[in-house]
Short mmCIF file of C-alpha atoms in Angstrom, two decimals:
data_model
loop_
_atom_site.label_atom_id
_atom_site.label_comp_id
_atom_site.label_asym_id
_atom_site.label_seq_id
_atom_site.Cartn_x
_atom_site.Cartn_y
_atom_site.Cartn_z
CA MET A 275 219.95 78.78 8.70
CA THR A 276 219.93 77.20 5.28
CA SER A 277 218.41 73.75 4.64
CA LEU A 278 219.63 71.66 1.68
CA ALA A 279 217.11 69.14 0.27
CA GLN A 280 218.51 65.78 -0.77
CA PRO A 281 217.45 64.71 -4.28
CA SER A 282 215.03 61.82 -4.29
CA THR A 283 216.06 58.52 -5.93
CA VAL A 284 213.74 57.22 -8.66
CA ASN A 285 213.81 53.53 -9.70
CA ALA A 286 212.64 53.10 -13.28
CA TYR A 287 212.63 49.87 -15.24
CA GLY A 288 210.82 48.46 -18.21
CA ALA A 289 210.66 45.74 -20.84
CA GLY A 290 209.74 45.43 -24.46
CA LEU A 291 208.92 42.82 -27.09
CA ALA A 292 209.27 43.45 -30.81
CA ALA A 293 209.02 41.53 -34.08
CA ALA A 294 209.67 42.45 -37.68
CA ILE A 295 209.16 40.90 -41.11
CA ASP A 296 210.51 41.77 -44.52
CA VAL A 297 207.52 42.77 -46.62
CA PHE A 298 209.56 43.42 -49.76
CA THR A 299 212.84 41.73 -50.70
CA GLY A 300 212.82 42.23 -54.44
CA GLY A 301 212.01 38.54 -55.02
CA ARG A 302 214.89 37.22 -52.93
CA ARG A 303 212.77 34.86 -50.85
CA GLY A 304 211.08 33.35 -53.89
CA ALA A 305 214.39 32.88 -55.67
CA GLN A 306 215.96 31.25 -52.62
CA ARG A 307 212.95 28.95 -52.29
CA SER A 308 213.24 27.99 -55.97
CA GLN A 309 216.95 27.35 -55.49
CA ALA A 310 216.31 25.11 -52.49
CA ASP A 311 213.62 23.16 -54.38
CA ALA A 312 215.96 22.66 -57.35
CA ILE A 313 218.78 21.47 -55.11
CA SER A 314 216.37 19.01 -53.47
CA GLN A 315 215.33 17.69 -56.91
CA ALA A 316 218.98 17.32 -57.87
CA ALA A 317 219.65 15.35 -54.70
CA ASP A 318 216.69 13.04 -55.37
CA ALA A 319 217.85 12.42 -58.94
CA GLY A 320 221.39 11.87 -57.72
CA LEU A 321 220.13 9.27 -55.27
CA VAL A 322 218.35 7.37 -58.06
CA GLN A 323 221.44 7.63 -60.25
CA GLN A 324 223.70 6.30 -57.51
CA ARG A 325 221.30 3.49 -56.64
CA TYR A 326 221.22 2.22 -60.23
CA ALA A 327 224.98 2.67 -60.56
CA THR A 328 225.40 0.45 -57.51
CA VAL A 329 222.95 -2.07 -58.96
CA LEU A 330 224.96 -2.08 -62.19
CA VAL A 331 228.20 -2.82 -60.34
CA ALA A 332 226.47 -5.63 -58.44
CA LYS A 333 225.03 -7.09 -61.65
CA GLN A 334 228.42 -6.95 -63.34
CA GLY A 335 229.94 -8.87 -60.43
CA TYR A 336 227.06 -11.35 -60.54
CA PHE A 337 227.41 -11.89 -64.29
CA ASP A 338 231.18 -12.25 -63.95
CA VAL A 339 230.63 -15.21 -61.63
CA LEU A 340 228.05 -16.76 -63.95
CA ARG A 341 230.37 -16.25 -66.91
CA ALA A 342 233.19 -17.93 -65.00
CA HIS A 343 230.90 -20.92 -64.31
CA GLU A 344 230.17 -21.15 -68.03
CA LEU A 345 233.88 -21.00 -68.84
CA VAL A 346 234.51 -23.84 -66.39
CA ARG A 347 231.73 -25.85 -68.05
CA VAL A 348 233.16 -25.28 -71.53
CA ALA A 349 236.68 -26.10 -70.35
CA THR A 350 235.43 -29.31 -68.73
CA GLU A 351 233.76 -30.30 -72.00
CA PHE A 352 237.02 -29.53 -73.79
CA VAL A 353 238.89 -31.85 -71.42
CA ALA A 354 236.31 -34.59 -71.97
CA GLN A 355 236.56 -34.24 -75.76
CA ALA A 356 240.36 -34.26 -75.59
CA GLU A 357 240.36 -37.38 -73.41
CA LEU A 358 237.98 -39.07 -75.84
CA ALA A 359 240.19 -38.15 -78.79
CA LEU A 360 243.25 -39.46 -76.96
CA GLY A 361 241.45 -42.74 -76.30
CA TYR A 362 240.54 -43.06 -80.00
CA THR A 363 244.13 -42.32 -80.98
CA ARG A 364 245.58 -44.92 -78.63
CA ASP A 365 243.12 -47.51 -79.91
CA ARG A 366 244.18 -46.77 -83.48
CA LEU A 367 247.85 -46.88 -82.48
CA ALA A 368 247.30 -50.31 -80.95
CA ALA A 369 245.56 -51.37 -84.17
CA GLY A 370 248.44 -50.02 -86.24
CA THR A 371 246.36 -47.39 -88.04
CA ALA A 372 247.81 -44.35 -86.22
CA THR A 373 251.29 -43.12 -85.51
CA ARG A 374 253.03 -42.11 -82.32
CA ALA A 375 252.85 -38.50 -83.55
CA ASP A 376 249.05 -38.73 -83.56
CA VAL A 377 249.11 -39.79 -79.91
CA LEU A 378 251.46 -36.94 -79.03
CA LEU A 379 249.16 -34.42 -80.71
CA ALA A 380 246.18 -35.80 -78.79
CA GLU A 381 248.13 -35.64 -75.52
CA LEU A 382 249.12 -32.04 -76.28
CA SER A 383 245.48 -31.19 -76.91
CA LEU A 384 244.51 -32.74 -73.58
CA SER A 385 247.23 -30.80 -71.78
CA THR A 386 245.99 -27.57 -73.35
CA ALA A 387 242.43 -28.37 -72.34
CA ARG A 388 243.46 -29.03 -68.74
CA ARG A 389 245.37 -25.74 -68.63
CA GLN A 390 242.29 -23.91 -69.86
CA GLN A 391 240.21 -25.68 -67.24
CA LEU A 392 242.67 -24.62 -64.54
CA ALA A 393 242.55 -21.00 -65.74
CA ALA A 394 238.74 -21.07 -65.81
CA ARG A 395 238.58 -22.36 -62.23
CA ASP A 396 241.00 -19.65 -61.14
CA THR A 397 238.79 -17.05 -62.80
CA LEU A 398 235.77 -18.46 -60.97
CA SER A 399 237.59 -18.28 -57.65
CA THR A 400 238.66 -14.68 -58.31
CA THR A 401 235.24 -13.47 -59.41
CA SER A 402 233.50 -15.22 -56.50
CA ALA A 403 235.84 -13.49 -54.05
CA ALA A 404 235.22 -10.15 -55.77
CA LEU A 405 231.45 -10.67 -55.56
CA GLY A 406 231.76 -11.52 -51.87
CA ARG A 407 233.62 -8.28 -51.23
CA LEU A 408 231.03 -6.37 -53.24
CA VAL A 409 228.10 -7.65 -51.18
CA GLY A 410 229.94 -7.28 -47.87
CA ALA A 411 230.65 -10.96 -47.21
CA ASN A 412 233.84 -12.14 -45.53
CA GLY A 413 234.44 -14.83 -48.11
CA SER A 414 233.62 -15.91 -51.62
CA VAL A 415 230.01 -15.73 -52.80
CA ASP A 416 228.56 -17.90 -55.54
CA ALA A 417 225.81 -16.82 -57.93
CA ASP A 418 222.64 -18.76 -58.70
CA PRO A 419 221.89 -18.69 -62.43
CA PRO A 420 218.70 -16.97 -63.61
CA ALA A 421 215.87 -18.85 -65.28
CA THR A 422 217.31 -17.94 -68.68
CA LEU A 423 220.15 -15.95 -70.16
CA GLU A 424 218.44 -15.60 -73.51
CA PRO A 425 217.39 -12.12 -74.74
CA VAL A 426 214.05 -10.79 -73.50
CA PRO A 427 212.24 -7.90 -75.25
CA LEU A 428 212.64 -4.50 -73.61
CA ALA A 429 209.69 -2.80 -71.96
CA LEU A 430 210.25 0.20 -74.26
CA SER A 431 210.83 0.48 -77.98
CA ASP A 432 214.09 1.88 -79.31
CA SER A 433 212.42 5.19 -80.06
CA GLY A 434 210.99 5.27 -76.55
CA VAL A 435 214.41 4.66 -75.03
CA LEU A 436 216.01 7.35 -77.18
CA ALA A 437 213.28 9.81 -76.21
CA LEU A 438 213.42 8.95 -72.50
CA ALA A 439 217.20 9.10 -72.07
CA PRO A 440 217.75 12.84 -72.72
CA ALA A 441 214.51 13.77 -70.95
CA ALA A 442 214.28 11.69 -67.78
CA ALA A 443 217.58 9.90 -67.16
CA PRO A 444 218.69 10.52 -63.54
CA ALA A 445 221.92 12.18 -64.68
CA VAL A 446 219.93 14.52 -66.94
CA VAL A 447 217.40 15.36 -64.21
CA ASN A 448 220.24 16.01 -61.77
CA ALA A 449 222.09 18.30 -64.18
CA GLN A 450 218.93 20.18 -65.15
CA ALA A 451 217.99 20.71 -61.50
CA LEU A 452 221.45 22.09 -60.78
CA ALA A 453 221.07 24.43 -63.76
CA ASN A 454 217.71 25.60 -62.37
CA ALA A 455 219.32 26.12 -58.97
CA GLY A 456 222.05 28.20 -60.60
CA ALA A 457 219.49 30.38 -62.36
CA ALA A 458 217.60 30.88 -59.09
CA ALA A 459 220.86 31.80 -57.35
CA VAL A 460 221.43 34.50 -59.99
CA ARG A 461 217.97 35.93 -59.34
CA ALA A 462 218.59 35.87 -55.59
CA SER A 463 221.94 37.64 -55.91
CA GLU A 464 220.50 40.34 -58.18
CA THR A 465 217.99 41.32 -55.49
CA GLN A 466 220.91 42.97 -53.69
CA TYR A 467 220.38 45.89 -56.10
CA LEU A 468 216.89 46.46 -54.64
CA PRO A 469 215.97 47.87 -51.22
CA THR A 470 214.55 45.74 -48.44
CA ILE A 471 211.40 47.01 -46.73
CA SER A 472 210.53 45.68 -43.29
CA LEU A 473 207.46 46.07 -41.11
CA GLY A 474 207.92 45.84 -37.37
CA THR A 475 205.70 46.03 -34.32
CA GLY A 476 206.21 45.72 -30.61
CA TYR A 477 205.01 46.56 -27.13
CA ASN A 478 206.91 48.43 -24.43
CA TRP A 479 206.17 48.43 -20.72
CA SER A 480 207.61 50.65 -18.01
CA ASN A 481 206.87 51.08 -14.32
CA ASN A 482 207.34 54.84 -14.62
CA GLY A 483 207.09 56.28 -18.09
CA ARG A 484 207.14 59.88 -16.81
CA VAL A 485 210.82 59.72 -15.95
CA SER A 486 213.04 61.30 -18.58
CA GLY A 487 214.73 58.63 -20.73
CA ALA A 488 212.51 55.81 -19.54
CA LEU A 489 210.39 53.64 -21.83
CA SER A 490 206.83 54.64 -22.40
CA SER A 491 204.27 51.87 -22.18
CA GLY A 492 202.33 51.13 -25.34
CA TRP A 493 202.39 49.63 -28.81
CA ILE A 494 204.78 50.72 -31.53
CA VAL A 495 204.70 50.12 -35.30
CA ALA A 496 207.62 50.85 -37.63
CA LEU A 497 208.15 50.62 -41.38
CA THR A 498 211.84 50.65 -42.32
CA THR A 499 213.86 50.31 -45.49
CA SER A 500 217.51 49.51 -46.10
CA PHE A 501 219.72 49.64 -49.15
CA PRO A 502 223.52 49.33 -49.26
CA LEU A 503 224.86 52.14 -51.42
CA PHE A 504 228.40 50.77 -51.50
CA ASN A 505 229.85 47.60 -49.99
CA GLY A 506 233.23 47.37 -51.64
CA PHE A 507 231.89 45.66 -54.80
CA VAL A 508 230.96 42.57 -52.80
CA ARG A 509 227.49 42.71 -54.35
CA GLU A 510 228.87 42.88 -57.89
CA ALA A 511 231.29 40.02 -57.24
CA SER A 512 228.46 37.90 -55.82
CA VAL A 513 226.29 38.47 -58.89
CA THR A 514 229.15 37.73 -61.29
CA GLN A 515 230.07 34.52 -59.46
CA ALA A 516 226.44 33.37 -59.49
CA LYS A 517 226.16 34.02 -63.23
CA VAL A 518 229.36 32.12 -64.00
CA THR A 519 228.21 29.16 -61.90
CA ALA A 520 224.81 29.21 -63.62
CA ASP A 521 226.41 29.31 -67.09
CA VAL A 522 228.60 26.31 -66.24
CA ALA A 523 225.59 24.39 -64.87
CA THR A 524 223.54 25.18 -67.99
CA ALA A 525 226.34 24.01 -70.29
CA THR A 526 226.79 20.86 -68.21
CA SER A 527 223.05 20.16 -68.40
CA ALA A 528 223.04 20.47 -72.19
CA ASP A 529 226.09 18.23 -72.50
CA THR A 530 224.56 15.65 -70.15
CA LYS A 531 221.48 15.45 -72.38
CA ARG A 532 223.65 14.89 -75.44
CA PHE A 533 225.67 12.25 -73.58
CA ALA A 534 222.53 10.44 -72.42
CA ARG A 535 221.17 10.34 -75.97
CA ALA A 536 224.48 9.11 -77.42
CA GLU A 537 224.98 6.55 -74.65
CA ALA A 538 221.45 5.21 -75.10
CA GLN A 539 222.11 4.84 -78.84
CA ARG A 540 225.40 3.03 -78.16
CA LEU A 541 223.91 0.65 -75.60
CA LEU A 542 220.94 -0.14 -77.84
CA GLY A 543 223.37 -0.92 -80.64
CA SER A 544 225.41 -3.20 -78.36
CA LEU A 545 222.20 -4.87 -77.20
CA HIS A 546 220.96 -5.62 -80.71
CA VAL A 547 224.38 -6.79 -81.89
CA ALA A 548 224.56 -9.14 -78.90
CA GLU A 549 221.06 -10.47 -79.66
CA GLN A 550 222.05 -11.29 -83.23
CA ASP A 551 225.39 -12.65 -82.06
CA ILE A 552 223.61 -15.03 -79.67
CA THR A 553 221.44 -16.34 -82.51
CA LEU A 554 224.43 -16.83 -84.78
CA THR A 555 226.64 -18.45 -82.15
CA LEU A 556 223.87 -20.84 -81.12
CA ASP A 557 223.75 -21.97 -84.73
CA ALA A 558 227.55 -22.15 -84.81
CA VAL A 559 227.61 -24.37 -81.71
CA ARG A 560 225.04 -26.69 -83.27
CA LEU A 561 226.97 -26.92 -86.55
CA ALA A 562 230.34 -27.36 -84.82
CA GLY A 563 228.94 -30.11 -82.60
CA GLU A 564 227.57 -31.97 -85.61
CA ASP A 565 230.85 -31.51 -87.47
CA LEU A 566 232.81 -32.95 -84.54
CA ARG A 567 230.49 -35.95 -84.36
CA VAL A 568 231.00 -36.66 -88.07
CA ILE A 569 234.78 -36.15 -87.87
CA GLN A 570 235.07 -38.47 -84.88
CA ALA A 571 233.11 -41.14 -86.73
CA ARG A 572 235.33 -40.69 -89.78
CA TYR A 573 238.43 -40.87 -87.57
CA ARG A 574 237.29 -44.11 -85.96
CA ALA A 575 236.71 -45.46 -89.46
CA GLY A 576 240.25 -44.48 -90.44
CA ILE A 577 239.15 -41.84 -92.98
CA ALA A 578 239.96 -38.61 -91.09
CA THR A 579 243.19 -37.67 -89.32
CA ILE A 580 243.82 -36.62 -85.74
CA LEU A 581 244.38 -33.08 -87.02
CA ASP A 582 240.84 -33.10 -88.39
CA VAL A 583 239.53 -34.13 -84.98
CA LEU A 584 241.55 -31.52 -83.09
CA THR A 585 240.54 -28.79 -85.54
CA SER A 586 236.89 -29.70 -85.15
CA GLN A 587 237.22 -29.77 -81.36
CA THR A 588 238.81 -26.32 -81.39
CA ALA A 589 236.01 -24.97 -83.58
CA LEU A 590 233.37 -26.31 -81.19
CA ILE A 591 235.08 -24.92 -78.09
CA GLN A 592 235.53 -21.53 -79.74
CA ALA A 593 231.86 -21.46 -80.75
CA GLU A 594 230.82 -22.20 -77.17
CA LEU A 595 233.16 -19.51 -75.84
CA ASP A 596 231.68 -17.05 -78.32
CA LEU A 597 228.20 -17.97 -77.14
CA VAL A 598 229.15 -17.36 -73.50
CA SER A 599 230.65 -14.00 -74.44
CA ALA A 600 227.60 -12.96 -76.47
CA ARG A 601 225.14 -13.90 -73.72
CA PHE A 602 226.92 -11.93 -71.02
CA THR A 603 227.65 -9.01 -73.32
CA TYR A 604 223.89 -8.79 -73.80
CA GLN A 605 223.17 -8.97 -70.07
CA VAL A 606 225.74 -6.29 -69.17
CA ALA A 607 224.54 -4.00 -71.98
CA ARG A 608 220.96 -4.35 -70.76
CA ALA A 609 221.97 -3.63 -67.16
CA SER A 610 223.97 -0.59 -68.33
CA LEU A 611 220.94 0.71 -70.23
CA GLU A 612 218.76 0.31 -67.14
CA ALA A 613 221.35 2.20 -65.07
CA LEU A 614 221.40 5.00 -67.64
CA LEU A 615 217.60 5.36 -67.68
CA GLY A 616 217.16 4.81 -63.95
CA ARG A 617 214.45 2.19 -64.42
CA ASP A 618 214.06 -1.53 -65.00
CA LEU A 619 213.49 -2.70 -68.54
#
């Protein structure tokens, strides 16, 4: 009688834990870290650049409102002068020393002055509404005038500004950081031509390591290397793309430096021209005001004509308008220079 033995059932199970680290990447990690640092620097510089650009827009809106107030003031003075001239003309007409044509000219001058006053008030309303929108208000916003609108010396000399602009302007720092990031990206992509060496270790555990095919309990250490021999030219395309991007970033950085230097030179020129213009127009306002006073006295004495009075009035108003323009040209040029340099002056 034959006895057949049934095979015994063996339950085997186990677990393992492993970790690995790249001990050699051909400089890829360092290049990627440099790229990340450069991108972070570019972002910081971009934030400064955007902040000062926003400040510039706000200052322009603020100065637009102040300029509109000045235009209203000048237009109101023009109306007052025209009304005074019309009164003088009517008095002379009543005395028989002026003609009806003189009165008509004075009335025309008053009408022109009132039209200019109306236009100035409309400009003030428009700029106030624009400033309100700019600052997030639901209506018009007025602007309080500063202590003075006269020129104030810069914190830096002209040579200091021209040296700082191509070296530390936010746009320059941003462009240079992007160029550095591009160069780091090239270095990172070129590491694909080098092998990667990894070191790994782990621990295995098994309830029955004697069973064939089961894990054996104990520590393991492994040193591995990998290198793609051919990946369909993906590696070459990646390196080429990184180099092209880096070349563009480098060219952009160089051009940004040239632009910053040229823009600083232009804004300094505008600033100095505006300073001189303010001095000259202040003198022009003083002279025109004195001329009008003399002409009005001569007109009341019957020596000058109404045309002399109107011409003198026009010269005074134009001088005051030129002064307003020069003052705010200076302020906007200064704000633009601060936005370019990313610092207050």
